[in-house]
Amino acid sequence: MSSQEAYTFASSPASILDGSSTRRRKSRFTFKQLSQLANSSTTCPLRVIALIDLDAFYAQCETIRLGLPEDQPLAVQQWGGLIAINYPSRAYGLTRFIDMKEAKKLCPNIIFQHVATWREGDDKWAYRPDSADGVATQKVSLDPYRAESRKILACIKSHLPPAPVQRVEKASVDEVFLDLSAQIYSILLERYPEELARPPPYDDPTENLPPPPTTALDWQADALMDLDVGETELDDPDWDDITMIIGSEIVRTLRAFVRDELKYTCSAGIARNKMLAKLGAGANKPNAQTVVRNRAIQQFLDSYKFTKIRNLGGKLGEQVVKAFGVEMVRELLEVPLESLKSKLDDDTGAYLYKLIRGEDTSEVNSRTQIKSMLSAKSFRPSINSEEQGHRWLRIFTADIYNRLIDDGILENKRRPRTITLHHRQGGVMRSRQLPIPTGKKIDENVLFELAKTLLGQVIIDGRAWPCANLSLSVGGFEEGLAGNKTLGGFLLTGEAAKAMRDSPTPVPDAPPRGMDSGRPEKRRRTDDGGIQRFFAKQEASRDEHDEEFGAGAPDETHYLENQPDSTFPGSLQILDLAERPASQHQDIDSEDNPNFTNEGALGTYTCPKCQAPVNIYEQAEHEDWHFAKNLQAEERNSSSNSHPANSSLSSSVASRKPKAIKPSKGPRKPGGGASGSAGAGEERGQRKLVFGK
């Protein structure tokens, strides 16, 4: 089926059945809110967001790769532990953190499949029969799962309308957010032209919409959350119910495409925002989709611990539990807004108050490309020599370069700007960073030499061994320039050069454009708004992380937090990014913690003025923005207090000015002290500089 056929399936209203019931005269929603739906507004009450979540993804990847039956119990092994267990295994009571011996006892026919690994000298990861015994010489590779994730994402995007209607955000290696609002708007106009395609009465967008013409909805196999108190299934549906059922049709079809084309099953949550969609996707796994209608939000949330809600599972959630001594959403609902603000702060209290009531206006960011890559290893036992460190750096660079190839570096599509080394010795984590030279092609050897330089700087400090953890990352990706020529591409050789040499040099009839034979023409200076350009880029200066292996790790992974940049002498600049106790950091080893989903959060520092995470390449611009903002504030203050300030300044100058010197007749000499009367010749905004008393 073509992409066009894939997303026009919903133009038929077959899934919405007619019925009879008492009809409301008008909808609760307005024409203005309908137009907000077309623009994917985050505050639109008709908005529809979906999260598609792959079921036991790692285990599914291995089951499909090995060609096993879907009901075959399988667990993904990493060294001596299990990191993923499929649903047939869970029927025997197995969980991901179960001991392998105990798992075999509970499920004798289970298959343990070790993840792929890298080892020194390899140019590609591989599945090896002896991997379980290679913890000291091999490194885990999650590339097979990333590759499958890219296929699934491409499948989903191919069956959606093109951008800007298509809004897809890769949330992690096995999760994808979809904002279906604009697509649903188009379908609504096709299905209900009489009700929605006409202009509002009196051309007033605040007029309420007419009610939907249907009174009974067929949700097919969707799992519907129970309605809130006071709501019944006998109530006529409103337009938010119609948008939800259309969204469920789209998601059901997308899941079917992934199943038919790639053999993967996935679950989904459909709701009006990302937070509710995330909870809904996990409510009825596996291979099912859950719809959280607007009339069911509070009933749905009441059954959850609020620490399960997106963005409340970390330090904020712990702070709330400690402050109020409750864990469930229904218990926290009883806390008044003022109490939340007083025990947290105004912004956090207001945010939490809205979140536990189902309000979330976070946007689905249409970005799917990664911005950083990390390769890491924890050593047991620790390594104790530079030679051992170099062997692991060789493995790291091969791993990263292999992923860069997949990301299009050979075609100059994208390239990283920085390379960062993290080193843990004892209880201290230290980081060093280098810019990747832009004048040469990136290859495995270039990365390896840079990594060796960074390790050498750590060794110079004299606290390198024993090393318990080593990791290498590249980040700060930028788009490449297609069709660039090397210097040789602009030079003529052979016959072409001889022909050019022998040909007479033409005399131009007119000067080149932009010049004339006389004085060059003055060009008007443009500065794109002057000081305002700093304000326009404030949000853009924030570092964004859309990592290949997921997103959303805790803030502790920001190794540049509140750390100043320091440089070493010489032509090579090395940034000492951080040196703090390891206990303050999240373990970033992607092997030991396969659920760690932030390969980025590197190459940033936290601005001490506004506490915003800023990419190191944009640090100078960000500081300029603060300078410009302060300068503008000073200008405002001086203009608002111009008269008192001027009189004060005049008296100060008068009390300190030197004796007046009579102006000389004739031209003023350069550097001369002759001047007119006090204040003469001054323009607005100028000040006299006073020298001496």
XYZ file of C-alpha atoms in Angstrom:
693
model
C 0.000 0.000 0.000
C 1.341 3.424 -0.875
C 1.853 6.215 1.614
C -1.084 8.124 0.146
C -3.353 5.117 0.515
C -2.029 4.586 4.019
C -3.220 7.848 5.420
C -6.445 8.334 3.474
C -7.976 5.211 5.005
C -9.758 7.310 7.625
C -11.854 9.265 5.139
C -14.569 6.658 5.505
C -16.838 6.978 8.551
C -17.527 3.245 8.652
C -16.272 2.880 12.207
C -18.703 5.510 13.558
C -22.208 4.170 13.887
C -25.464 6.062 14.030
C -27.749 5.699 17.001
C -30.580 7.406 18.763
C -30.334 9.426 21.942
C -31.231 12.786 23.365
C -29.210 15.302 21.363
C -27.465 18.344 22.739
C -28.081 21.522 20.831
C -24.447 22.597 20.562
C -20.976 21.247 21.170
C -18.817 22.365 24.101
C -16.083 23.229 21.596
C -15.733 26.275 19.374
C -14.672 27.010 15.815
C -11.553 28.632 17.204
C -10.574 25.415 18.968
C -11.170 23.510 15.741
C -8.695 25.810 13.975
C -6.218 25.210 16.804
C -6.467 21.503 16.016
C -5.334 22.232 12.459
C -2.246 23.985 13.829
C -1.413 21.213 16.338
C -1.742 23.701 19.182
C -0.563 22.254 22.497
C -3.462 23.919 24.320
C -6.201 22.679 22.016
C -8.750 20.546 23.945
C -9.379 18.498 20.777
C -5.695 17.554 20.491
C -4.749 13.880 19.969
C -1.319 12.473 20.892
C -0.257 8.836 20.560
C 2.705 6.866 21.860
C 3.663 3.678 20.025
C 5.708 1.387 22.274
C 7.401 -1.814 21.037
C 6.668 -4.871 23.197
C 9.773 -6.314 24.955
C 11.788 -4.821 22.120
C 15.223 -6.420 22.604
C 13.658 -9.846 23.019
C 11.471 -9.338 19.940
C 14.545 -8.352 17.906
C 16.285 -11.598 18.820
C 13.188 -13.738 18.271
C 12.726 -12.320 14.768
C 16.455 -12.472 13.945
C 16.647 -16.141 14.972
C 13.369 -17.050 13.239
C 11.842 -18.476 16.407
C 8.125 -19.040 17.025
C 6.477 -16.120 18.801
C 5.472 -18.320 21.744
C 9.060 -19.444 22.389
C 10.296 -18.136 25.770
C 13.452 -16.053 25.254
C 15.615 -13.762 27.367
C 18.362 -11.416 26.221
C 21.583 -12.028 28.134
C 24.399 -9.600 28.920
C 27.373 -11.278 30.562
C 25.843 -13.076 33.554
C 22.544 -11.192 33.727
C 19.292 -10.808 31.816
C 18.317 -7.425 30.376
C 15.095 -8.307 28.512
C 12.497 -11.069 28.772
C 9.716 -11.694 26.254
C 6.078 -12.091 27.195
C 5.945 -15.900 26.793
C 8.698 -16.061 29.446
C 6.788 -13.771 31.773
C 3.939 -16.264 31.807
C 6.286 -18.452 33.905
C 6.822 -15.692 36.466
C 10.144 -14.461 35.086
C 11.213 -10.839 35.489
C 14.110 -8.986 33.928
C 16.283 -9.006 37.035
C 15.883 -12.695 37.768
C 18.958 -14.879 38.115
C 19.677 -17.028 35.057
C 19.772 -20.212 37.117
C 16.420 -19.422 38.670
C 14.985 -18.500 35.253
C 16.024 -21.866 33.834
C 14.448 -23.591 36.810
C 11.107 -21.814 36.349
C 11.123 -22.104 32.550
C 13.233 -25.077 31.388
C 12.741 -24.411 27.652
C 13.819 -20.759 27.751
C 16.503 -19.612 25.293
C 19.250 -17.281 26.511
C 20.589 -15.133 23.674
C 23.632 -12.994 24.435
C 23.785 -9.529 22.910
C 26.249 -8.750 20.133
C 29.732 -7.594 21.170
C 32.772 -5.703 19.938
C 36.312 -6.815 20.515
C 39.682 -5.360 19.619
C 40.519 -5.461 15.920
C 36.904 -5.837 14.769
C 35.425 -3.507 12.191
C 31.880 -4.605 13.093
C 30.016 -6.052 16.039
C 29.153 -9.758 15.977
C 27.199 -12.435 17.820
C 29.675 -14.848 19.405
C 29.119 -18.159 21.196
C 31.699 -17.264 23.872
C 30.469 -13.748 24.612
C 29.264 -14.609 28.112
C 32.881 -15.296 29.122
C 34.326 -12.236 27.385
C 33.516 -9.512 29.869
C 37.215 -8.639 30.255
C 37.971 -8.426 26.512
C 34.675 -7.618 24.758
C 32.219 -4.756 24.801
C 28.461 -4.946 24.368
C 26.943 -3.540 21.171
C 23.323 -2.429 20.991
C 23.623 -1.550 17.302
C 21.365 -4.409 16.117
C 18.505 -2.951 18.159
C 19.186 0.584 16.954
C 19.111 -0.645 13.357
C 15.732 -2.316 13.878
C 14.464 0.812 15.611
C 15.351 2.879 12.538
C 13.436 0.456 10.303
C 10.343 0.673 12.485
C 10.492 4.460 12.604
C 10.840 4.623 8.810
C 7.841 2.302 8.431
C 5.676 4.481 10.671
C 6.692 7.706 8.916
C 6.111 6.215 5.459
C 2.432 5.608 6.300
C 1.754 9.113 7.601
C 1.171 12.309 5.613
C 4.342 14.278 4.882
C 5.487 17.182 7.029
C 4.302 19.587 8.309
C 1.175 17.496 8.944
C 3.398 14.635 10.093
C 4.766 15.221 13.589
C 6.888 12.359 14.882
C 9.224 12.347 17.876
C 11.536 9.450 18.624
C 11.328 9.219 22.408
C 13.659 6.230 22.812
C 14.896 3.187 20.964
C 11.461 1.563 21.307
C 9.043 4.502 21.678
C 7.649 7.032 19.214
C 5.330 9.963 19.951
C 2.875 11.111 17.266
C 0.895 14.337 17.169
C -2.089 13.370 15.001
C -3.987 16.638 15.406
C -3.436 18.171 11.948
C -4.119 14.878 10.169
C -7.326 14.390 12.166
C -8.435 17.917 11.291
C -8.254 17.081 7.578
C -10.219 13.886 8.119
C -12.877 15.735 10.134
C -13.495 18.142 7.251
C -13.852 15.198 4.859
C -16.274 13.309 7.086
C -18.341 16.184 8.388
C -18.371 18.939 5.729
C -21.877 20.110 6.659
C -20.941 20.679 10.295
C -17.299 21.773 10.123
C -16.345 22.981 6.643
C -18.582 26.023 6.733
C -17.552 29.358 8.279
C -18.760 30.033 11.847
C -22.030 31.904 12.345
C -21.607 35.657 12.145
C -17.933 34.963 11.322
C -17.391 34.657 15.053
C -14.755 31.974 15.868
C -15.917 31.860 19.482
C -19.255 30.391 18.409
C -19.799 26.804 19.508
C -19.606 24.041 16.958
C -22.762 22.128 16.039
C -22.982 18.733 17.732
C -21.567 15.645 15.987
C -24.197 13.876 13.877
C -23.342 10.490 15.388
C -24.393 9.276 18.822
C -22.705 5.861 19.095
C -19.018 5.094 18.526
C -17.452 1.734 17.698
C -14.056 1.558 19.402
C -13.431 -1.979 18.073
C -10.733 -3.726 20.160
C -9.468 -0.588 21.916
C -9.189 -0.654 25.677
C -11.209 2.259 27.036
C -10.462 3.686 30.467
C -13.420 4.000 32.830
C -15.197 7.339 32.718
C -14.969 9.901 35.495
C -17.640 10.147 38.153
C -20.737 11.788 36.695
C -20.003 10.643 33.146
C -21.819 7.748 31.457
C -21.496 5.863 28.201
C -25.068 6.899 27.407
C -24.008 10.519 27.007
C -23.773 11.673 23.421
C -20.209 11.957 22.137
C -18.736 15.364 21.546
C -16.032 16.353 19.047
C -13.223 15.347 21.398
C -14.583 11.784 21.317
C -14.699 11.940 17.517
C -11.078 13.088 17.283
C -10.024 10.314 19.678
C -11.709 7.572 17.686
C -10.156 8.830 14.449
C -6.775 8.875 16.187
C -7.303 5.311 17.365
C -8.048 4.233 13.776
C -4.819 5.817 12.536
C -2.727 4.197 15.273
C -4.377 0.806 14.784
C -3.503 0.948 11.103
C 0.108 1.989 11.792
C 0.550 -0.891 14.226
C -0.802 -3.253 11.576
C 1.760 -1.960 9.050
C 4.628 -2.518 11.494
C 3.311 -6.012 12.180
C 2.822 -6.971 8.518
C 6.023 -5.445 7.137
C 8.511 -6.015 9.976
C 6.799 -8.647 12.194
C 6.957 -6.545 15.376
C 4.071 -6.131 17.794
C 3.601 -2.877 19.630
C 1.241 -1.291 22.099
C -0.071 2.259 22.026
C -1.646 4.945 24.138
C -3.970 7.580 22.666
C -4.850 10.680 24.686
C -4.824 14.473 24.531
C -1.185 14.879 25.656
C 2.145 13.090 25.931
C 1.915 12.307 29.629
C -1.426 10.518 29.334
C -0.412 8.733 26.115
C 2.715 7.404 27.828
C 0.718 5.964 30.731
C -1.902 4.584 28.368
C 0.655 2.742 26.243
C 1.800 0.723 29.244
C -1.646 0.038 30.656
C -2.603 -2.991 28.531
C 0.565 -4.517 27.098
C 1.317 -6.452 24.969
C -0.069 -5.814 21.474
C -2.975 -3.574 22.504
C -3.880 0.085 22.423
C -5.503 2.103 25.170
C -7.616 5.226 24.702
C -7.795 7.758 27.529
C -10.780 9.932 26.642
C -11.043 13.423 28.109
C -14.010 12.265 30.164
C -11.892 9.521 31.758
C -8.686 11.341 32.649
C -9.094 11.763 36.397
C -10.428 8.252 36.946
C -7.443 6.937 35.002
C -4.839 8.950 36.913
C -6.262 8.252 40.368
C -5.039 4.652 40.267
C -1.382 5.636 39.696
C 1.453 6.604 41.961
C 2.429 10.073 40.813
C 6.071 8.942 40.576
C 4.962 6.861 37.571
C 3.972 10.015 35.699
C 6.336 11.308 33.063
C 8.788 13.857 34.566
C 7.879 12.915 38.151
C 9.953 9.762 38.476
C 13.206 11.426 39.551
C 14.245 13.999 42.121
C 11.044 16.007 41.837
C 8.938 12.969 42.660
C 11.133 12.158 45.649
C 10.862 15.745 46.855
C 7.059 15.642 46.642
C 6.838 12.338 48.541
C 9.078 13.737 51.259
C 7.193 17.026 51.471
C 3.638 15.658 51.624
C 4.019 12.037 52.728
C 1.771 10.666 49.972
C 2.378 8.531 46.881
C -0.907 8.219 44.996
C -2.311 10.824 42.617
C -5.699 10.750 44.350
C -3.996 11.628 47.649
C -1.981 14.477 46.149
C -5.151 15.914 44.581
C -6.296 16.884 48.080
C -3.281 19.167 48.576
C -4.255 22.776 47.734
C -2.289 24.803 45.210
C -0.932 27.212 47.811
C 0.534 24.328 49.830
C 2.247 22.953 46.739
C 3.741 26.364 46.000
C 4.880 26.975 49.573
C 6.637 23.621 50.002
C 8.096 23.514 46.498
C 8.117 26.863 44.697
C 5.585 28.836 42.699
C 6.469 27.444 39.273
C 6.978 23.837 40.401
C 3.833 23.882 42.519
C 1.705 25.211 39.656
C 3.252 22.700 37.241
C 2.571 19.777 39.581
C -0.966 20.966 40.312
C -1.814 20.879 36.598
C 0.065 17.667 35.830
C -1.794 15.466 38.340
C -5.022 16.782 36.823
C -3.997 15.581 33.387
C -2.752 18.887 31.965
C 0.432 18.714 29.891
C 1.237 21.112 27.060
C 4.611 19.662 26.070
C 5.101 19.593 22.317
C 5.817 16.624 20.064
C 9.161 17.670 18.614
C 9.524 16.583 15.021
C 13.111 15.471 15.314
C 14.416 11.959 14.933
C 18.130 12.435 14.312
C 20.617 11.800 17.077
C 22.839 14.521 18.485
C 25.372 12.398 20.343
C 26.814 8.881 20.428
C 28.457 7.166 23.369
C 30.488 3.998 23.810
C 31.366 2.952 27.367
C 32.749 0.144 29.468
C 32.925 -0.604 33.195
C 35.956 -2.693 34.121
C 35.871 -5.600 36.575
C 38.649 -5.740 37.578
C 39.884 -2.214 36.874
C 42.456 -1.559 34.159
C 45.893 -0.313 35.232
C 47.923 0.802 32.224
C 47.903 3.176 29.290
C 48.257 0.219 26.923
C 45.027 -1.295 28.233
C 43.318 2.066 27.926
C 44.418 2.392 24.296
C 43.033 -1.055 23.466
C 39.616 -0.059 24.778
C 39.753 3.311 23.036
C 40.357 1.445 19.784
C 37.166 -0.568 20.412
C 35.204 2.578 21.325
C 36.277 4.446 18.198
C 35.435 1.470 15.968
C 32.007 1.279 17.603
C 31.302 4.997 17.209
C 32.679 5.216 13.675
C 30.500 2.295 12.604
C 27.460 4.184 13.854
C 28.637 7.389 12.184
C 28.693 5.508 8.881
C 25.073 4.483 9.438
C 24.289 8.136 10.175
C 25.664 9.266 6.800
C 29.105 10.636 7.606
C 30.632 9.134 4.443
C 28.144 11.103 2.344
C 28.937 14.237 4.395
C 25.326 14.419 5.575
C 26.168 15.068 9.221
C 29.290 15.194 11.345
C 30.059 15.666 15.061
C 31.955 18.681 16.325
C 33.282 17.423 19.668
C 34.758 14.282 21.175
C 34.629 13.701 24.932
C 36.382 11.216 27.206
C 35.005 10.290 30.633
C 37.295 8.540 33.085
C 36.442 7.173 36.530
C 39.152 6.428 39.034
C 38.140 5.572 42.557
C 35.260 7.830 43.463
C 36.066 10.626 41.006
C 34.738 11.067 37.466
C 36.775 13.350 35.188
C 36.048 14.461 31.655
C 38.107 15.964 28.856
C 36.868 17.316 25.550
C 38.376 18.276 22.193
C 36.957 19.855 19.051
C 37.058 17.548 16.044
C 39.076 19.247 13.269
C 36.819 20.499 10.489
C 39.460 20.566 7.781
C 39.823 16.837 7.356
C 37.682 13.799 6.818
C 36.615 11.941 9.971
C 37.687 8.321 10.095
C 38.416 5.749 12.762
C 42.081 6.751 13.087
C 41.240 10.438 13.518
C 38.882 9.584 16.373
C 41.420 7.210 17.918
C 44.234 9.810 17.907
C 41.950 12.383 19.518
C 40.868 9.849 22.138
C 44.515 9.018 22.920
C 45.252 12.718 23.386
C 42.388 13.046 25.840
C 43.488 9.986 27.815
C 47.028 11.364 27.845
C 45.763 14.534 29.512
C 44.077 12.469 32.207
C 47.302 10.516 32.754
C 49.323 13.748 33.073
C 47.200 14.598 36.110
C 48.677 11.527 37.770
C 45.389 10.023 38.917
C 44.521 7.700 36.083
C 44.994 4.205 37.516
C 43.278 2.002 38.426
C 40.445 2.980 36.081
C 36.982 1.586 36.837
C 35.078 3.088 33.910
C 35.990 4.617 30.565
C 33.664 6.083 27.963
C 33.993 8.002 24.725
C 31.343 10.110 23.059
C 30.924 12.417 20.078
C 28.346 15.169 19.942
C 27.365 18.584 18.690
C 26.239 17.173 15.355
C 25.793 19.572 12.460
C 24.432 19.103 8.993
C 27.054 18.605 6.290
C 27.247 20.556 3.045
C 26.413 18.452 0.012
C 28.424 18.880 -3.160
C 31.455 20.532 -1.560
C 34.682 20.493 -3.547
C 38.178 20.006 -2.268
C 40.820 22.609 -3.177
C 41.905 20.449 -6.109
C 38.423 20.688 -7.547
C 38.962 24.369 -8.266
C 42.328 23.870 -10.060
C 42.853 23.097 -13.734
C 45.350 20.463 -14.808
C 46.674 18.981 -18.031
C 45.129 20.172 -21.294
C 42.630 22.412 -19.536
C 45.430 24.298 -17.775
C 47.416 24.640 -21.050
C 44.376 26.013 -22.872
C 43.771 28.536 -20.134
C 47.423 29.661 -20.218
C 47.497 30.110 -23.999
C 44.201 31.963 -24.250
C 44.328 35.772 -24.168
C 43.055 37.442 -21.061
C 39.814 39.280 -21.903
C 39.476 42.906 -20.930
C 36.181 43.428 -19.191
C 33.855 45.968 -20.721
C 32.537 46.964 -17.349
C 33.683 46.610 -13.770
C 32.418 43.644 -11.783
C 28.987 43.978 -10.297
C 29.026 45.902 -7.087
C 31.975 48.099 -8.169
C 32.545 50.960 -10.549
C 35.526 52.764 -11.962
C 35.242 55.485 -9.396
C 34.329 55.498 -5.773
C 32.733 52.268 -4.531
C 29.056 52.573 -3.819
C 28.140 52.846 -0.181
C 26.186 49.846 1.067
C 23.588 50.168 3.726
C 24.489 48.398 6.901
C 21.992 45.861 8.138
C 22.195 44.074 11.465
C 18.972 42.098 11.633
C 17.491 44.089 14.416
C 20.649 44.945 16.325
C 20.418 43.939 19.937
C 17.188 42.035 19.345
C 19.040 39.241 17.566
C 20.262 38.040 20.921
C 16.742 37.732 22.256
C 15.486 35.891 19.198
C 18.058 33.178 19.777
C 17.600 32.650 23.467
C 15.653 29.426 23.122
C 17.764 28.227 20.223
C 20.854 28.436 22.371
C 19.569 25.740 24.654
C 21.124 22.377 24.067
C 18.759 19.766 22.756
C 19.316 16.077 23.092
C 17.608 13.691 20.770
C 19.783 10.624 21.445
C 20.083 7.552 19.288
C 19.493 5.248 22.243
C 16.514 7.073 23.658
C 16.046 10.265 25.618
C 15.160 11.458 29.042
C 17.938 10.420 31.393
C 18.274 12.158 34.742
C 19.968 15.511 34.965
C 22.910 13.943 36.776
C 24.296 12.910 33.400
C 25.086 16.515 32.508
C 28.790 16.376 33.203
C 29.294 20.051 32.456
C 26.929 21.295 35.111
C 28.229 24.517 36.651
C 31.734 23.816 35.412
C 33.855 26.570 33.845
C 35.749 25.871 30.682
C 39.518 25.773 31.057
C 42.060 25.513 28.298
C 45.594 24.251 28.167
C 48.399 26.222 26.510
C 49.302 25.499 22.937
C 47.483 25.161 19.672
C 45.420 22.237 20.963
C 42.554 23.285 23.194
C 41.308 20.744 25.695
C 38.283 21.436 27.838
C 38.400 20.085 31.371
C 34.704 19.462 31.573
C 34.225 18.175 35.087
C 35.872 16.556 38.036
C 33.455 15.491 40.717
C 32.870 12.481 42.930
C 31.435 9.599 40.944
C 28.672 9.257 43.487
C 27.166 12.438 42.072
C 26.821 10.951 38.607
C 24.502 8.488 36.964
C 26.404 5.439 35.741
C 26.493 6.076 32.013
C 27.812 2.677 30.983
C 25.340 1.571 28.341
C 26.383 -2.021 28.988
C 25.751 -2.222 32.688
C 22.646 -0.096 32.430
C 20.913 -0.916 29.139
C 17.894 1.119 30.162
C 20.023 4.242 30.360
C 18.496 6.298 27.600
C 20.668 9.368 27.323
C 23.706 9.044 25.136
C 23.924 12.785 25.019
C 23.786 15.388 27.722
C 27.445 15.859 26.860
C 29.044 19.041 25.583
C 26.885 21.360 27.661
C 27.338 23.522 30.703
C 24.791 25.147 32.965
C 24.696 28.926 32.738
C 25.213 30.359 36.244
C 22.970 33.338 35.421
C 19.827 31.602 34.141
C 20.566 27.926 34.966
C 19.909 26.923 31.364
C 21.898 24.051 29.793
C 23.914 25.559 26.938
C 25.912 23.893 24.196
C 29.578 24.741 24.622
C 29.729 25.987 21.041
C 27.041 28.521 21.889
C 28.486 29.587 25.242
C 29.948 32.846 23.915
C 26.712 33.774 22.162
C 24.707 32.936 25.279
C 26.949 35.136 27.417
C 26.619 37.902 24.808
C 22.868 37.564 25.142
C 23.106 38.158 28.907
C 25.405 41.115 28.287
C 22.981 42.570 25.759
C 20.063 42.047 28.100
C 21.867 43.846 30.924
C 22.866 46.634 28.554
C 19.284 47.081 27.435
C 18.127 47.220 31.057
C 20.711 49.900 31.794
C 19.579 51.914 28.785
C 15.971 51.709 29.926
C 16.889 52.856 33.422
C 18.983 55.740 32.138
C 16.245 56.895 29.766
C 13.520 56.655 32.400
C 15.619 58.651 34.859
C 17.248 60.884 32.274
C 16.667 64.233 34.010
C 17.858 63.335 37.518
C 20.721 61.354 36.083
C 21.828 64.181 33.801
C 21.713 66.768 36.574
C 23.631 64.472 38.893
C 26.152 63.743 36.192
C 26.536 67.443 35.381
C 27.199 68.365 38.995
C 29.679 65.523 39.300
C 31.480 66.604 36.166
C 31.456 70.242 37.213
C 33.019 69.432 40.541
C 35.825 67.443 38.943
C 36.472 69.181 35.619
C 39.821 70.905 34.991
C 40.103 74.603 34.359
C 38.542 75.680 31.137
C 40.902 76.304 28.251
C 39.950 78.893 25.753
C 39.437 77.432 22.331
C 42.201 78.213 19.889
C 41.425 79.972 16.701
C 41.799 77.869 13.642
C 41.596 74.147 13.137
C 41.815 71.837 16.126
C 44.937 69.763 16.241
C 44.637 66.049 16.638
C 44.788 65.108 20.277
C 44.537 68.737 21.357
C 42.675 69.699 24.483
C 40.857 72.675 23.047
C 37.140 72.498 23.396
C 34.099 74.691 23.376
C 32.066 75.624 26.393
C 31.044 72.902 28.785
C 28.571 70.581 27.160
C 28.948 72.125 23.714
C 29.021 69.591 20.908
C 27.672 66.767 23.061
C 25.051 64.603 21.475
C 22.348 62.668 23.185
C 23.674 59.505 24.783
C 27.241 60.835 25.037
C 29.120 61.504 28.228
C 32.187 63.593 29.009
C 35.173 61.720 30.236
C 36.770 63.531 33.164
C 40.541 63.396 33.509
C 41.950 64.724 36.779
C 40.381 67.086 39.292
